[in-house]
């Protein structure tokens, strides 16, 4: 196994193993999924599964994934005044030149999707963007190869010099949507009726659209789910997060990626809460770590070997579920109640409890609502030596 680590990165000495769990019971576009999630954070998987179970009662999530287009950029210094026009007129020649690198993509229905050219205001540098439908790959390697291969032709056509050629992690063509609707009666909690809780969820979301410091935490919660799925399936989590946070700030302010609204259904008889998320999801299902890491392969198997667009839809649904669970808890009972229950597991472990002892220490901690390390040690001692304090 260390040999595989050495194949994946340089100077490998081992692995950092993270827990891998299943958020069970998702219905996405009529299909059921148990979603693999790799995370170090307690409550994330339970919260996603809980939201999935509520949404399932009212039909599950509907999604629509964006086309899997990745964009490469070349930045050209000292390009001539007529450079843009020359590039436009030679676009199909550039496409033909890139074709050998895109044979497999094209066979799978992807490939070249066009070029756009812009002059950057303050540097005067010419930016040439090449768009490639990468189908089920994340696409970084192939797009970087394309822009590097086109470098000499682009220099010749523009009369300038390419400063750098690299993909952009902006993924606004890969924006995916997920939504659900749920009868508010399922949301009654903490002495409030379901419609009141739903209205509080709507307001909590509006706050995260207005207040950037709340939006950061709100979106972090969304990424708790999506990044965990990306990690489980061997995807580049930094590329994903860079794209998502860029998208969250696309109008200049950093905003929540979700929307909620209260509505009525069945001829006005039933109050419902609608939830929706839109965000870029640049995830691949072939190549990269997804192709060789055994756990990633198992994770993709568990999902029924989805293509990239199906995985993007599942990811959007998971992000929305995660956010819905967080807001539901925050505006009703608060999140600490659920968290402390799970926190007890860690404390019991730190106190030295294992196996059946651990289960008993956790049970007693929850019952007495005490969560300190000393509490756990005392309970453990009392189990081992009945009669001790
Ligand atoms: C914790 O990891 C995530 C939350 O803070 C998200 C949120 O506040 O919306 C619970």
mmCIF file of C-alpha atoms and ligand atoms in Angstrom:
data_model
loop_
_atom_site.group_PDB
_atom_site.id
_atom_site.type_symbol
_atom_site.label_atom_id
_atom_site.label_comp_id
_atom_site.label_asym_id
_atom_site.label_seq_id
_atom_site.Cartn_x
_atom_site.Cartn_y
_atom_site.Cartn_z
ATOM 1 C CA UNK A 1 0.000 0.000 0.000
ATOM 2 C CA UNK A 2 2.836 2.421 0.674
ATOM 3 C CA UNK A 3 3.913 1.639 -2.871
ATOM 4 C CA UNK A 4 0.616 3.060 -4.134
ATOM 5 C CA UNK A 5 1.106 6.161 -1.954
ATOM 6 C CA UNK A 6 4.507 6.519 -3.624
ATOM 7 C CA UNK A 7 2.850 6.295 -7.034
ATOM 8 C CA UNK A 8 0.387 9.033 -6.067
ATOM 9 C CA UNK A 9 2.754 11.558 -4.414
ATOM 10 C CA UNK A 10 6.479 12.076 -3.881
ATOM 11 C CA UNK A 11 8.471 10.916 -0.844
ATOM 12 C CA UNK A 12 5.481 8.984 0.508
ATOM 13 C CA UNK A 13 5.826 7.426 3.963
ATOM 14 C CA UNK A 14 2.227 6.342 4.605
ATOM 15 C CA UNK A 15 -1.388 7.449 4.732
ATOM 16 C CA UNK A 16 -3.537 9.696 6.878
ATOM 17 C CA UNK A 17 -6.597 7.521 7.309
ATOM 18 C CA UNK A 18 -9.908 9.315 7.827
ATOM 19 C CA UNK A 19 -13.185 7.726 8.885
ATOM 20 C CA UNK A 20 -15.356 6.758 5.917
ATOM 21 C CA UNK A 21 -19.089 6.574 6.600
ATOM 22 C CA UNK A 22 -22.323 6.226 4.672
ATOM 23 C CA UNK A 23 -25.053 8.850 4.744
ATOM 24 C CA UNK A 24 -27.849 6.439 4.007
ATOM 25 C CA UNK A 25 -31.261 6.941 2.489
ATOM 26 C CA UNK A 26 -30.813 9.668 -0.123
ATOM 27 C CA UNK A 27 -33.325 9.773 -2.975
ATOM 28 C CA UNK A 28 -31.884 11.806 -5.833
ATOM 29 C CA UNK A 29 -33.854 12.067 -9.087
ATOM 30 C CA UNK A 30 -35.812 8.983 -8.090
ATOM 31 C CA UNK A 31 -32.736 6.801 -7.398
ATOM 32 C CA UNK A 32 -31.671 5.734 -3.905
ATOM 33 C CA UNK A 33 -28.130 6.242 -2.715
ATOM 34 C CA UNK A 34 -26.101 5.586 0.403
ATOM 35 C CA UNK A 35 -23.544 8.335 0.055
ATOM 36 C CA UNK A 36 -19.913 7.616 1.059
ATOM 37 C CA UNK A 37 -18.390 10.457 3.047
ATOM 38 C CA UNK A 38 -14.841 10.790 4.388
ATOM 39 C CA UNK A 39 -14.597 13.262 7.249
ATOM 40 C CA UNK A 40 -12.997 13.773 10.636
ATOM 41 C CA UNK A 41 -15.988 15.776 11.942
ATOM 42 C CA UNK A 42 -18.632 14.142 14.125
ATOM 43 C CA UNK A 43 -22.339 14.723 13.321
ATOM 44 C CA UNK A 44 -21.811 15.487 9.619
ATOM 45 C CA UNK A 45 -22.841 12.071 8.325
ATOM 46 C CA UNK A 46 -25.698 11.681 10.819
ATOM 47 C CA UNK A 47 -27.007 15.150 9.916
ATOM 48 C CA UNK A 48 -26.936 14.432 6.164
ATOM 49 C CA UNK A 49 -28.739 11.116 6.646
ATOM 50 C CA UNK A 50 -31.327 12.737 8.906
ATOM 51 C CA UNK A 51 -32.091 15.447 6.330
ATOM 52 C CA UNK A 52 -32.237 12.782 3.606
ATOM 53 C CA UNK A 53 -34.782 10.819 5.654
ATOM 54 C CA UNK A 54 -37.042 13.882 6.061
ATOM 55 C CA UNK A 55 -36.805 14.850 2.391
ATOM 56 C CA UNK A 56 -37.389 11.249 1.263
ATOM 57 C CA UNK A 57 -40.895 11.282 2.761
ATOM 58 C CA UNK A 58 -41.841 13.999 0.289
ATOM 59 C CA UNK A 59 -40.181 12.561 -2.807
ATOM 60 C CA UNK A 60 -36.449 13.247 -2.394
ATOM 61 C CA UNK A 61 -34.143 15.653 -4.200
ATOM 62 C CA UNK A 62 -34.354 16.773 -7.809
ATOM 63 C CA UNK A 63 -31.153 17.864 -9.471
ATOM 64 C CA UNK A 64 -29.762 19.265 -12.694
ATOM 65 C CA UNK A 65 -26.031 19.112 -13.331
ATOM 66 C CA UNK A 66 -24.061 21.551 -15.464
ATOM 67 C CA UNK A 67 -22.063 20.382 -18.491
ATOM 68 C CA UNK A 68 -18.610 19.165 -17.373
ATOM 69 C CA UNK A 69 -16.643 21.932 -19.065
ATOM 70 C CA UNK A 70 -13.170 22.825 -17.815
ATOM 71 C CA UNK A 71 -11.432 25.943 -19.075
ATOM 72 C CA UNK A 72 -7.741 26.479 -19.792
ATOM 73 C CA UNK A 73 -6.139 29.921 -19.943
ATOM 74 C CA UNK A 74 -3.135 31.331 -21.781
ATOM 75 C CA UNK A 75 -1.933 34.801 -20.837
ATOM 76 C CA UNK A 76 -0.097 36.509 -23.701
ATOM 77 C CA UNK A 77 2.166 39.533 -23.186
ATOM 78 C CA UNK A 78 2.843 42.070 -25.949
ATOM 79 C CA UNK A 79 0.143 40.666 -28.239
ATOM 80 C CA UNK A 80 -0.395 42.732 -31.404
ATOM 81 C CA UNK A 81 -3.460 44.949 -31.801
ATOM 82 C CA UNK A 82 -4.981 42.528 -34.300
ATOM 83 C CA UNK A 83 -4.156 39.416 -32.208
ATOM 84 C CA UNK A 84 -7.736 38.758 -31.099
ATOM 85 C CA UNK A 85 -9.087 38.935 -34.655
ATOM 86 C CA UNK A 86 -6.354 36.604 -35.951
ATOM 87 C CA UNK A 87 -7.051 34.075 -33.190
ATOM 88 C CA UNK A 88 -10.781 34.186 -33.944
ATOM 89 C CA UNK A 89 -10.177 33.529 -37.635
ATOM 90 C CA UNK A 90 -7.801 30.634 -36.847
ATOM 91 C CA UNK A 91 -10.015 29.055 -34.159
ATOM 92 C CA UNK A 92 -10.796 25.924 -36.151
ATOM 93 C CA UNK A 93 -7.100 25.392 -36.938
ATOM 94 C CA UNK A 94 -6.331 25.605 -33.192
ATOM 95 C CA UNK A 95 -9.153 23.140 -32.538
ATOM 96 C CA UNK A 96 -7.652 20.708 -35.079
ATOM 97 C CA UNK A 97 -4.238 21.105 -33.468
ATOM 98 C CA UNK A 98 -5.675 20.192 -30.055
ATOM 99 C CA UNK A 99 -7.715 17.270 -31.417
ATOM 100 C CA UNK A 100 -5.111 14.495 -30.896
ATOM 101 C CA UNK A 101 -5.032 15.339 -27.173
ATOM 102 C CA UNK A 102 -8.812 15.184 -26.988
ATOM 103 C CA UNK A 103 -9.459 11.962 -28.906
ATOM 104 C CA UNK A 104 -10.734 10.023 -25.875
ATOM 105 C CA UNK A 105 -12.859 12.921 -24.630
ATOM 106 C CA UNK A 106 -14.370 13.367 -28.089
ATOM 107 C CA UNK A 107 -15.130 9.646 -28.396
ATOM 108 C CA UNK A 108 -17.049 9.898 -25.113
ATOM 109 C CA UNK A 109 -19.081 12.881 -26.339
ATOM 110 C CA UNK A 110 -16.865 15.643 -24.962
ATOM 111 C CA UNK A 111 -14.012 17.611 -26.489
ATOM 112 C CA UNK A 112 -13.403 21.169 -27.715
ATOM 113 C CA UNK A 113 -16.191 23.615 -26.794
ATOM 114 C CA UNK A 114 -14.747 26.885 -28.055
ATOM 115 C CA UNK A 115 -12.418 29.731 -27.261
ATOM 116 C CA UNK A 116 -12.858 33.275 -25.956
ATOM 117 C CA UNK A 117 -10.431 36.148 -25.922
ATOM 118 C CA UNK A 118 -10.225 39.221 -23.701
ATOM 119 C CA UNK A 119 -7.694 42.014 -23.137
ATOM 120 C CA UNK A 120 -7.085 42.525 -19.390
ATOM 121 C CA UNK A 121 -7.504 46.162 -18.397
ATOM 122 C CA UNK A 122 -4.573 47.022 -16.213
ATOM 123 C CA UNK A 123 -1.821 44.728 -17.521
ATOM 124 C CA UNK A 124 -2.909 44.862 -21.181
ATOM 125 C CA UNK A 125 -2.255 41.106 -21.280
ATOM 126 C CA UNK A 126 -4.353 39.081 -23.749
ATOM 127 C CA UNK A 127 -6.253 36.226 -22.069
ATOM 128 C CA UNK A 128 -7.121 33.308 -24.316
ATOM 129 C CA UNK A 129 -9.544 30.783 -22.826
ATOM 130 C CA UNK A 130 -10.089 27.309 -24.248
ATOM 131 C CA UNK A 131 -13.172 25.405 -23.107
ATOM 132 C CA UNK A 132 -13.141 21.615 -23.069
ATOM 133 C CA UNK A 133 -15.943 19.228 -22.196
ATOM 134 C CA UNK A 134 -13.996 16.706 -20.119
ATOM 135 C CA UNK A 135 -16.929 14.303 -19.618
ATOM 136 C CA UNK A 136 -16.186 12.119 -16.569
ATOM 137 C CA UNK A 137 -12.661 13.347 -15.853
ATOM 138 C CA UNK A 138 -11.883 16.222 -13.503
ATOM 139 C CA UNK A 139 -9.994 17.404 -16.554
ATOM 140 C CA UNK A 140 -7.012 19.268 -15.116
ATOM 141 C CA UNK A 141 -4.356 17.205 -16.884
ATOM 142 C CA UNK A 142 -5.931 17.166 -20.293
ATOM 143 C CA UNK A 143 -6.755 20.875 -20.261
ATOM 144 C CA UNK A 144 -3.260 21.806 -19.068
ATOM 145 C CA UNK A 145 -1.833 19.645 -21.862
ATOM 146 C CA UNK A 146 -4.044 21.376 -24.450
ATOM 147 C CA UNK A 147 -3.092 24.920 -23.457
ATOM 148 C CA UNK A 148 0.601 24.034 -23.302
ATOM 149 C CA UNK A 149 0.433 22.370 -26.720
ATOM 150 C CA UNK A 150 -1.198 25.462 -28.249
ATOM 151 C CA UNK A 151 1.389 27.829 -26.823
ATOM 152 C CA UNK A 152 3.657 28.057 -29.925
ATOM 153 C CA UNK A 153 0.731 28.606 -32.316
ATOM 154 C CA UNK A 154 -0.797 31.219 -30.054
ATOM 155 C CA UNK A 155 2.525 33.064 -29.835
ATOM 156 C CA UNK A 156 2.858 32.973 -33.637
ATOM 157 C CA UNK A 157 -0.689 34.206 -34.217
ATOM 158 C CA UNK A 158 -0.578 36.974 -31.617
ATOM 159 C CA UNK A 159 3.025 38.074 -32.134
ATOM 160 C CA UNK A 160 3.309 38.019 -28.317
ATOM 161 C CA UNK A 161 4.818 35.784 -25.668
ATOM 162 C CA UNK A 162 2.844 33.406 -23.478
ATOM 163 C CA UNK A 163 3.564 34.164 -19.836
ATOM 164 C CA UNK A 164 1.697 31.141 -18.494
ATOM 165 C CA UNK A 165 -0.781 28.474 -19.553
ATOM 166 C CA UNK A 166 -2.934 26.714 -16.955
ATOM 167 C CA UNK A 167 -6.540 25.762 -16.291
ATOM 168 C CA UNK A 168 -8.767 28.031 -14.238
ATOM 169 C CA UNK A 169 -10.477 26.499 -11.221
ATOM 170 C CA UNK A 170 -13.465 28.715 -11.866
ATOM 171 C CA UNK A 171 -16.145 26.236 -12.866
ATOM 172 C CA UNK A 172 -19.168 28.376 -13.636
ATOM 173 C CA UNK A 173 -20.152 26.144 -16.569
ATOM 174 C CA UNK A 174 -20.386 23.234 -14.124
ATOM 175 C CA UNK A 175 -23.021 24.807 -11.900
ATOM 176 C CA UNK A 176 -25.370 22.148 -10.563
ATOM 177 C CA UNK A 177 -28.738 22.601 -8.910
ATOM 178 C CA UNK A 178 -30.580 20.549 -6.318
ATOM 179 C CA UNK A 179 -33.941 21.196 -4.716
ATOM 180 C CA UNK A 180 -36.524 19.614 -2.448
ATOM 181 C CA UNK A 181 -39.923 20.379 -1.057
ATOM 182 C CA UNK A 182 -41.111 19.137 2.294
ATOM 183 C CA UNK A 183 -44.370 19.478 4.188
ATOM 184 C CA UNK A 184 -43.665 21.741 7.143
ATOM 185 C CA UNK A 185 -45.572 19.475 9.509
ATOM 186 C CA UNK A 186 -42.471 17.230 9.639
ATOM 187 C CA UNK A 187 -40.495 20.110 11.149
ATOM 188 C CA UNK A 188 -42.318 20.646 14.469
ATOM 189 C CA UNK A 189 -39.662 20.858 17.214
ATOM 190 C CA UNK A 190 -38.793 22.470 20.508
ATOM 191 C CA UNK A 191 -42.370 23.578 21.233
ATOM 192 C CA UNK A 192 -42.746 25.221 17.804
ATOM 193 C CA UNK A 193 -45.039 24.061 15.038
ATOM 194 C CA UNK A 194 -43.473 23.021 11.735
ATOM 195 C CA UNK A 195 -44.430 26.156 9.848
ATOM 196 C CA UNK A 196 -42.803 28.352 12.479
ATOM 197 C CA UNK A 197 -39.607 26.293 12.286
ATOM 198 C CA UNK A 198 -39.715 26.518 8.472
ATOM 199 C CA UNK A 199 -40.133 30.306 8.644
ATOM 200 C CA UNK A 200 -37.118 30.481 10.958
ATOM 201 C CA UNK A 201 -35.099 28.429 8.442
ATOM 202 C CA UNK A 202 -36.052 30.912 5.702
ATOM 203 C CA UNK A 203 -34.945 33.842 7.853
ATOM 204 C CA UNK A 204 -31.687 32.102 8.838
ATOM 205 C CA UNK A 205 -30.934 31.655 5.144
ATOM 206 C CA UNK A 206 -31.765 35.283 4.345
ATOM 207 C CA UNK A 207 -29.296 36.341 7.027
ATOM 208 C CA UNK A 208 -26.613 34.234 5.315
ATOM 209 C CA UNK A 209 -27.403 35.949 2.005
ATOM 210 C CA UNK A 210 -26.976 39.349 3.622
ATOM 211 C CA UNK A 211 -24.234 38.934 6.231
ATOM 212 C CA UNK A 212 -20.944 37.646 4.831
ATOM 213 C CA UNK A 213 -19.588 36.438 8.173
ATOM 214 C CA UNK A 214 -22.636 34.212 8.603
ATOM 215 C CA UNK A 215 -22.466 33.189 4.913
ATOM 216 C CA UNK A 216 -18.953 31.798 5.419
ATOM 217 C CA UNK A 217 -20.158 29.451 8.183
ATOM 218 C CA UNK A 218 -23.330 28.586 6.291
ATOM 219 C CA UNK A 219 -21.333 27.603 3.193
ATOM 220 C CA UNK A 220 -18.741 25.791 5.304
ATOM 221 C CA UNK A 221 -21.585 23.596 6.535
ATOM 222 C CA UNK A 222 -22.601 22.876 2.918
ATOM 223 C CA UNK A 223 -19.017 21.878 2.124
ATOM 224 C CA UNK A 224 -18.922 19.570 5.174
ATOM 225 C CA UNK A 225 -21.017 17.240 3.046
ATOM 226 C CA UNK A 226 -19.727 17.900 -0.462
ATOM 227 C CA UNK A 227 -16.035 17.861 0.441
ATOM 228 C CA UNK A 228 -16.528 14.613 2.381
ATOM 229 C CA UNK A 229 -18.057 13.040 -0.740
ATOM 230 C CA UNK A 230 -15.281 14.478 -2.917
ATOM 231 C CA UNK A 231 -12.633 13.069 -0.591
ATOM 232 C CA UNK A 232 -14.295 9.647 -0.484
ATOM 233 C CA UNK A 233 -14.385 9.512 -4.287
ATOM 234 C CA UNK A 234 -10.749 10.563 -4.732
ATOM 235 C CA UNK A 235 -11.429 14.056 -6.054
ATOM 236 C CA UNK A 236 -9.437 17.275 -5.728
ATOM 237 C CA UNK A 237 -11.120 18.977 -2.779
ATOM 238 C CA UNK A 238 -9.116 22.209 -3.144
ATOM 239 C CA UNK A 239 -10.239 22.679 -6.754
ATOM 240 C CA UNK A 240 -13.834 22.050 -5.683
ATOM 241 C CA UNK A 241 -13.706 24.480 -2.764
ATOM 242 C CA UNK A 242 -11.910 27.210 -4.744
ATOM 243 C CA UNK A 243 -14.631 26.986 -7.423
ATOM 244 C CA UNK A 244 -17.456 27.018 -4.893
ATOM 245 C CA UNK A 245 -16.211 30.012 -2.896
ATOM 246 C CA UNK A 246 -15.494 31.973 -6.084
ATOM 247 C CA UNK A 247 -19.064 31.272 -7.186
ATOM 248 C CA UNK A 248 -20.430 32.325 -3.789
ATOM 249 C CA UNK A 249 -18.838 35.749 -4.309
ATOM 250 C CA UNK A 250 -19.568 36.170 -8.017
ATOM 251 C CA UNK A 251 -21.555 39.389 -7.587
ATOM 252 C CA UNK A 252 -18.845 40.976 -5.424
ATOM 253 C CA UNK A 253 -20.396 40.050 -2.053
ATOM 254 C CA UNK A 254 -19.893 36.625 -0.481
ATOM 255 C CA UNK A 255 -23.308 34.957 -0.138
ATOM 256 C CA UNK A 256 -25.117 31.793 0.925
ATOM 257 C CA UNK A 257 -25.394 29.224 -1.856
ATOM 258 C CA UNK A 258 -28.892 28.131 -0.839
ATOM 259 C CA UNK A 259 -32.384 29.581 -0.972
ATOM 260 C CA UNK A 260 -35.507 28.584 0.990
ATOM 261 C CA UNK A 261 -39.095 29.678 0.734
ATOM 262 C CA UNK A 262 -42.354 28.902 2.426
ATOM 263 C CA UNK A 263 -45.206 28.066 0.091
ATOM 264 C CA UNK A 264 -48.556 26.320 0.027
ATOM 265 C CA UNK A 265 -49.609 23.244 -1.904
ATOM 266 C CA UNK A 266 -52.736 21.098 -2.479
ATOM 267 C CA UNK A 267 -55.018 24.048 -3.173
ATOM 268 C CA UNK A 268 -53.567 26.009 -0.272
ATOM 269 C CA UNK A 269 -54.170 23.251 2.286
ATOM 270 C CA UNK A 270 -50.553 22.182 2.963
ATOM 271 C CA UNK A 271 -47.683 24.404 4.045
ATOM 272 C CA UNK A 272 -44.398 23.411 2.444
ATOM 273 C CA UNK A 273 -40.790 24.484 2.682
ATOM 274 C CA UNK A 274 -38.817 24.595 -0.564
ATOM 275 C CA UNK A 275 -35.028 24.420 -0.477
ATOM 276 C CA UNK A 276 -32.625 24.952 -3.350
ATOM 277 C CA UNK A 277 -28.890 25.084 -3.905
ATOM 278 C CA UNK A 278 -26.808 26.145 -6.927
ATOM 279 C CA UNK A 279 -23.053 25.723 -6.994
ATOM 280 C CA UNK A 280 -20.264 24.527 -9.296
ATOM 281 C CA UNK A 281 -19.344 20.881 -8.768
ATOM 282 C CA UNK A 282 -16.123 20.011 -10.618
ATOM 283 C CA UNK A 283 -15.864 16.317 -9.724
ATOM 284 C CA UNK A 284 -14.593 13.446 -11.841
ATOM 285 C CA UNK A 285 -15.332 9.743 -11.776
ATOM 286 C CA UNK A 286 -12.458 8.516 -13.944
ATOM 287 C CA UNK A 287 -8.732 9.211 -13.883
ATOM 288 C CA UNK A 288 -6.798 10.850 -11.061
ATOM 289 C CA UNK A 289 -6.981 9.291 -7.611
ATOM 290 C CA UNK A 290 -10.561 8.197 -8.373
ATOM 291 C CA UNK A 291 -9.121 5.736 -10.865
ATOM 292 C CA UNK A 292 -6.467 4.085 -8.718
ATOM 293 C CA UNK A 293 -7.149 4.534 -5.044
ATOM 294 C CA UNK A 294 -8.940 1.372 -3.849
ATOM 295 C CA UNK A 295 -11.204 3.186 -1.367
ATOM 296 C CA UNK A 296 -12.262 5.737 -3.985
ATOM 297 C CA UNK A 297 -13.095 2.917 -6.340
ATOM 298 C CA UNK A 298 -15.234 1.243 -3.691
ATOM 299 C CA UNK A 299 -16.946 4.570 -2.953
ATOM 300 C CA UNK A 300 -17.815 4.984 -6.638
ATOM 301 C CA UNK A 301 -19.016 1.364 -6.786
ATOM 302 C CA UNK A 302 -21.311 2.053 -3.829
ATOM 303 C CA UNK A 303 -22.861 4.897 -5.799
ATOM 304 C CA UNK A 304 -23.428 2.585 -8.776
ATOM 305 C CA UNK A 305 -20.478 3.936 -10.819
ATOM 306 C CA UNK A 306 -22.024 7.300 -11.628
ATOM 307 C CA UNK A 307 -20.836 9.508 -14.467
ATOM 308 C CA UNK A 308 -19.541 12.955 -13.517
ATOM 309 C CA UNK A 309 -22.879 14.693 -14.033
ATOM 310 C CA UNK A 310 -24.737 12.180 -11.865
ATOM 311 C CA UNK A 311 -22.083 12.548 -9.158
ATOM 312 C CA UNK A 312 -22.428 16.348 -9.388
ATOM 313 C CA UNK A 313 -26.188 16.036 -8.837
ATOM 314 C CA UNK A 314 -25.681 13.766 -5.821
ATOM 315 C CA UNK A 315 -23.093 16.200 -4.433
ATOM 316 C CA UNK A 316 -25.455 19.157 -4.804
ATOM 317 C CA UNK A 317 -28.184 17.176 -3.000
ATOM 318 C CA UNK A 318 -25.755 16.283 -0.199
ATOM 319 C CA UNK A 319 -24.744 19.947 0.179
ATOM 320 C CA UNK A 320 -28.371 21.018 0.396
ATOM 321 C CA UNK A 321 -29.177 18.220 2.873
ATOM 322 C CA UNK A 322 -26.238 19.235 5.046
ATOM 323 C CA UNK A 323 -27.325 22.854 5.073
ATOM 324 C CA UNK A 324 -30.960 22.008 5.748
ATOM 325 C CA UNK A 325 -29.960 19.798 8.697
ATOM 326 C CA UNK A 326 -27.719 22.533 10.119
ATOM 327 C CA UNK A 327 -30.323 25.301 9.810
ATOM 328 C CA UNK A 328 -33.064 23.045 11.177
ATOM 329 C CA UNK A 329 -30.981 22.295 14.262
ATOM 330 C CA UNK A 330 -29.753 25.877 14.681
ATOM 331 C CA UNK A 331 -33.217 27.465 14.636
ATOM 332 C CA UNK A 332 -34.834 24.789 16.831
ATOM 333 C CA UNK A 333 -32.842 22.880 19.441
ATOM 334 C CA UNK A 334 -29.377 24.250 18.640
ATOM 335 C CA UNK A 335 -26.595 22.025 17.374
ATOM 336 C CA UNK A 336 -24.823 21.300 20.640
ATOM 337 C CA UNK A 337 -27.342 18.732 21.817
ATOM 338 C CA UNK A 338 -26.610 16.389 18.917
ATOM 339 C CA UNK A 339 -22.912 17.267 18.941
ATOM 340 C CA UNK A 340 -22.438 16.559 22.630
ATOM 341 C CA UNK A 341 -23.930 13.100 22.236
ATOM 342 C CA UNK A 342 -21.264 12.273 19.662
ATOM 343 C CA UNK A 343 -18.588 14.211 21.528
ATOM 344 C CA UNK A 344 -19.158 11.764 24.416
ATOM 345 C CA UNK A 345 -17.805 8.985 22.172
ATOM 346 C CA UNK A 346 -14.490 10.802 21.792
ATOM 347 C CA UNK A 347 -14.215 11.646 25.475
ATOM 348 C CA UNK A 348 -14.980 8.060 26.494
ATOM 349 C CA UNK A 349 -12.284 6.890 24.075
ATOM 350 C CA UNK A 350 -9.772 9.409 25.498
ATOM 351 C CA UNK A 351 -10.594 8.178 28.998
ATOM 352 C CA UNK A 352 -9.462 4.702 27.908
ATOM 353 C CA UNK A 353 -12.860 3.019 27.435
ATOM 354 C CA UNK A 354 -13.007 0.411 24.666
ATOM 355 C CA UNK A 355 -15.669 -1.940 23.317
ATOM 356 C CA UNK A 356 -18.602 -2.625 25.664
ATOM 357 C CA UNK A 357 -17.071 -0.330 28.297
ATOM 358 C CA UNK A 358 -17.082 2.552 25.828
ATOM 359 C CA UNK A 359 -20.755 2.024 25.022
ATOM 360 C CA UNK A 360 -21.593 2.009 28.746
ATOM 361 C CA UNK A 361 -19.515 5.119 29.530
ATOM 362 C CA UNK A 362 -21.203 6.979 26.657
ATOM 363 C CA UNK A 363 -24.629 5.854 27.792
ATOM 364 C CA UNK A 364 -24.040 7.126 31.326
ATOM 365 C CA UNK A 365 -22.494 10.411 30.117
ATOM 366 C CA UNK A 366 -25.536 11.094 27.943
ATOM 367 C CA UNK A 367 -27.929 10.119 30.704
ATOM 368 C CA UNK A 368 -26.262 12.402 33.239
ATOM 369 C CA UNK A 369 -25.447 15.072 30.605
ATOM 370 C CA UNK A 370 -21.834 15.306 31.739
ATOM 371 C CA UNK A 371 -19.206 15.495 29.018
ATOM 372 C CA UNK A 372 -15.855 16.155 30.740
ATOM 373 C CA UNK A 373 -12.841 13.844 30.578
ATOM 374 C CA UNK A 374 -12.836 13.535 34.359
ATOM 375 C CA UNK A 375 -16.521 12.555 34.267
ATOM 376 C CA UNK A 376 -15.736 9.827 31.734
ATOM 377 C CA UNK A 377 -12.822 8.548 33.815
ATOM 378 C CA UNK A 378 -14.967 8.419 36.948
ATOM 379 C CA UNK A 379 -17.725 6.507 35.144
ATOM 380 C CA UNK A 380 -15.153 4.104 33.689
ATOM 381 C CA UNK A 381 -13.686 3.504 37.153
ATOM 382 C CA UNK A 382 -17.164 2.833 38.564
ATOM 383 C CA UNK A 383 -17.833 0.280 35.813
ATOM 384 C CA UNK A 384 -14.520 -1.474 36.438
ATOM 385 C CA UNK A 385 -14.856 -1.375 40.211
ATOM 386 C CA UNK A 386 -18.507 -1.194 41.147
ATOM 387 C CA UNK A 387 -18.791 0.751 44.375
ATOM 388 C CA UNK A 388 -16.127 3.338 43.445
ATOM 389 C CA UNK A 389 -17.505 6.927 43.233
HETATM 390 C C1 LIG B 1 -20.326 22.975 11.527
HETATM 391 O O1 LIG B 1 -19.254 22.250 10.972
HETATM 392 C C2 LIG B 1 -21.228 23.523 10.440
HETATM 393 C C3 LIG B 1 -22.272 24.527 10.913
HETATM 394 O O2 LIG B 1 -21.646 25.569 11.646
HETATM 395 C C4 LIG B 1 -22.950 25.066 9.681
HETATM 396 C C5 LIG B 1 -23.863 26.237 9.951
HETATM 397 O O3 LIG B 1 -23.669 26.947 10.967
HETATM 398 O O4 LIG B 1 -24.741 26.455 9.087
HETATM 399 C C6 LIG B 1 -23.273 23.869 11.855
#
